[in-house]
Coordinates of C-alpha atoms and ligand atoms in Angstrom, one line a residue:
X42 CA 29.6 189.2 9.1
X43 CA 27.3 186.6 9.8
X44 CA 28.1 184.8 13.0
X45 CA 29.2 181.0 11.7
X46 CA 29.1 178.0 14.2
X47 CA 30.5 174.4 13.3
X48 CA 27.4 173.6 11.0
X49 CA 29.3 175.9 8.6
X50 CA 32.4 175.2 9.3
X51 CA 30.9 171.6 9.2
X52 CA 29.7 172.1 5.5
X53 CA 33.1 173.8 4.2
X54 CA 35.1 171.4 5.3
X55 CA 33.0 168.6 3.7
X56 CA 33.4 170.5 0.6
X57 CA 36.8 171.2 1.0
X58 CA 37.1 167.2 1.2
X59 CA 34.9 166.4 -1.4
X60 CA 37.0 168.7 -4.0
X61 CA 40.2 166.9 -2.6
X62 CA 38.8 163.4 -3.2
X63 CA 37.5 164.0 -6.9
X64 CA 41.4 165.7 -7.5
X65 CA 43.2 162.7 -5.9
X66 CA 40.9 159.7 -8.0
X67 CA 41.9 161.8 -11.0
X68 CA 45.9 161.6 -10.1
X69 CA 45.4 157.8 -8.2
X70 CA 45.4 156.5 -12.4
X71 CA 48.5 158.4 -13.1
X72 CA 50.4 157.0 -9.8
X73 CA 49.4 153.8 -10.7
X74 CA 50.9 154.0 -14.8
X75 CA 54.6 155.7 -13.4
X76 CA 54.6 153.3 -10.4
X77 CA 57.2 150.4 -11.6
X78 CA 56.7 148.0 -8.7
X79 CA 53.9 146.0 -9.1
X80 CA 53.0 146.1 -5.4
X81 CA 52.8 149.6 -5.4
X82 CA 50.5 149.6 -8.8
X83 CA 47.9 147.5 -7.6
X84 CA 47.9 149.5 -4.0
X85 CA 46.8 152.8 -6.1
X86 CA 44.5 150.5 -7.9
X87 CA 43.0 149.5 -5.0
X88 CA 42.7 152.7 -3.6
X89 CA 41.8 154.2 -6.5
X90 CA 38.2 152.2 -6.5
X91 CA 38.1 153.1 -2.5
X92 CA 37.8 156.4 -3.5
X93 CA 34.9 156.3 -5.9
X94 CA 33.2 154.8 -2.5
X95 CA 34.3 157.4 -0.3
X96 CA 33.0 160.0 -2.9
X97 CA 29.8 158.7 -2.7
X98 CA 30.3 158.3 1.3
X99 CA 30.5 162.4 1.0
X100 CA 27.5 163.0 -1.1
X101 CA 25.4 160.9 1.2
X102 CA 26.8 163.2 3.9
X103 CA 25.2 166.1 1.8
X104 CA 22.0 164.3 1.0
X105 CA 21.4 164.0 5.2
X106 CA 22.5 167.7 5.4
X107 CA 19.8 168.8 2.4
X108 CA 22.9 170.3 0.3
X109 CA 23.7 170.0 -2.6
X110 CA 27.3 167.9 -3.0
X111 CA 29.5 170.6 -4.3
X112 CA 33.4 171.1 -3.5
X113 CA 35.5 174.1 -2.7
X114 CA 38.7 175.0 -4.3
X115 CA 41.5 172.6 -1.4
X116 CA 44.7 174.1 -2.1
X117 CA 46.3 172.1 0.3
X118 CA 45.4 169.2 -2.0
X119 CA 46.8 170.9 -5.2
X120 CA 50.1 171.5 -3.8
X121 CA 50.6 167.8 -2.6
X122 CA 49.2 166.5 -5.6
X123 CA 51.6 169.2 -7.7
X124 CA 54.9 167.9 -5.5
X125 CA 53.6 164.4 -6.7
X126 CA 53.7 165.4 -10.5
X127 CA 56.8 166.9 -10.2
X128 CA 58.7 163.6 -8.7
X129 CA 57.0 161.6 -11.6
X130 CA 58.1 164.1 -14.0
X131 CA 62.0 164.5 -12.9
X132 CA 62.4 161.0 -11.4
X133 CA 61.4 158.9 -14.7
X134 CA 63.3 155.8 -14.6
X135 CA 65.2 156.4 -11.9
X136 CA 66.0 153.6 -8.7
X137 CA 64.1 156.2 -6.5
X138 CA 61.0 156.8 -8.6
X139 CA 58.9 154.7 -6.5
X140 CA 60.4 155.8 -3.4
X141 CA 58.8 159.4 -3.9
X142 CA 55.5 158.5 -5.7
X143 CA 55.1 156.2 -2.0
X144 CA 56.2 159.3 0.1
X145 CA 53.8 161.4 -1.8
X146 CA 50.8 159.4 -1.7
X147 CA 51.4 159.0 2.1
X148 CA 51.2 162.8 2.5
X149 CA 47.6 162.8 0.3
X150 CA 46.8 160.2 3.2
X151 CA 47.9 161.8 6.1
X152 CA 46.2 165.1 4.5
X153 CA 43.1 162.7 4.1
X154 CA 43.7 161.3 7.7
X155 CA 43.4 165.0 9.4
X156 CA 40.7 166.1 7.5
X157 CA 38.1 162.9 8.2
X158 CA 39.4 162.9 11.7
X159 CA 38.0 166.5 12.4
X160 CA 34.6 165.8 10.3
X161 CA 34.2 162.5 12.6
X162 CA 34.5 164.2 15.5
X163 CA 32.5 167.5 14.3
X164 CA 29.9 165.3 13.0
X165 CA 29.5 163.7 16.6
X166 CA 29.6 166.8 18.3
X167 CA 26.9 167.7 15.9
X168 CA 25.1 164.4 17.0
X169 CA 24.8 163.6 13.3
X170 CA 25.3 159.6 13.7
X171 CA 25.1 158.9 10.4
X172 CA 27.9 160.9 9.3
X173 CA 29.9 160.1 11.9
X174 CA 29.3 155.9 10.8
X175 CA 30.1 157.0 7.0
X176 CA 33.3 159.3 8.2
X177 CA 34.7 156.6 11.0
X178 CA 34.5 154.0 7.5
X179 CA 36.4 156.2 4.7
X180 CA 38.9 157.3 7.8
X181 CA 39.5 153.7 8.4
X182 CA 40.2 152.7 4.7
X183 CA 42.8 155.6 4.5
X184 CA 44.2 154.9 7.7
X185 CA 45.1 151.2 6.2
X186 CA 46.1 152.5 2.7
X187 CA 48.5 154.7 4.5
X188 CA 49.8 151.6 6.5
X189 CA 50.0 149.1 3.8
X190 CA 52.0 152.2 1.7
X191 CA 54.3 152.1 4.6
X192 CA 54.8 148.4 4.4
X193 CA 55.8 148.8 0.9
X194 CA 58.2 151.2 1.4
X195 CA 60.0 149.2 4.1
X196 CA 59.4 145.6 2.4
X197 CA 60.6 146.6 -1.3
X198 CA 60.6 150.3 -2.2
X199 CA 63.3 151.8 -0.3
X200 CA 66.2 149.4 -0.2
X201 CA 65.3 149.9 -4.6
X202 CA 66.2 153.4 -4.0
X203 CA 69.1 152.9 -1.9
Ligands
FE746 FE1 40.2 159.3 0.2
FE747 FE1 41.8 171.6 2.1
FE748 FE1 43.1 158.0 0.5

């Protein structure tokens, strides 16, 4: 086998995020029908056109790499986003629905928040600047979804549930 360095690794893990991205602007529409607090629906609204930004974030990542933008199969991604169907599918009208859809969505972040972490600081070990300017901004918009989801839960959401 080849002998693969932290360009490749690089390069997967850029696809890896890219596939995850497309999957969660695909579910971010979905969150945002079964959501039934108002706050909550226009936060996946919200994010939901962050993403398409982000997406093209990735591919101008490629672009400076001379690859074409193409994702690899995340299945980390799929089984968050499959734990996130499943709550809208057996909590339907319940007190807690919006309780899970906001504890789901926080794990796409924090999955989100690991992975641009590592390609920031591969990028800069790499001393590709560019990437790490285009990483550090898409990081810092998850970072804040993921802390205005947490101010949702603890403002409205929970005490709902409870
Ligand atoms: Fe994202
Ligand atoms: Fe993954
Ligand atoms: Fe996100």
């Amino acid at each position: 086998m080849a002998e693969k360095d932290l360009n490749d690794l690089f390069l997967d893990t850029l696809k890896d995020i890219y596939y995850a991205e497309k999957q969660i602007y695909k579910s971010l529409p979905k969150m945002a029908k079964a959501a039934s607090s108002d706050k909550l629906r226009a936060a996946f609204e919200k994010h939901h056109g962050e993403t398409e930004g982000q997406i093209e974030r990735l591919e101008e990542i490629f672009e400076l790499l001379g690859k074409p933008a193409r994702g690899k199969k995340c299945d980390a991604i799929e089984g968050i986003l499959d734990e996130g169907k499943e709550i809208m599918e057996e909590y339907t009208g319940a007190p807690a629905l919006d309780a899970g859809l906001l504890a789901s969505a926080q794990a796409v972040e924090h999955y989100e928040i690991a992975r641009y972490g590592t390609l920031k600081s591969w990028a800069a070990k790499l001393s590709m600047a560019s990437a790490v300017r285009l990483l550090d901004q898409t990081l810092a918009e998850e970072k804040k979804t993921d802390d205005t989801l947490s101010q949702i839960a603890e403002t409205a959401v929970n005490a709902e549930a409870a």
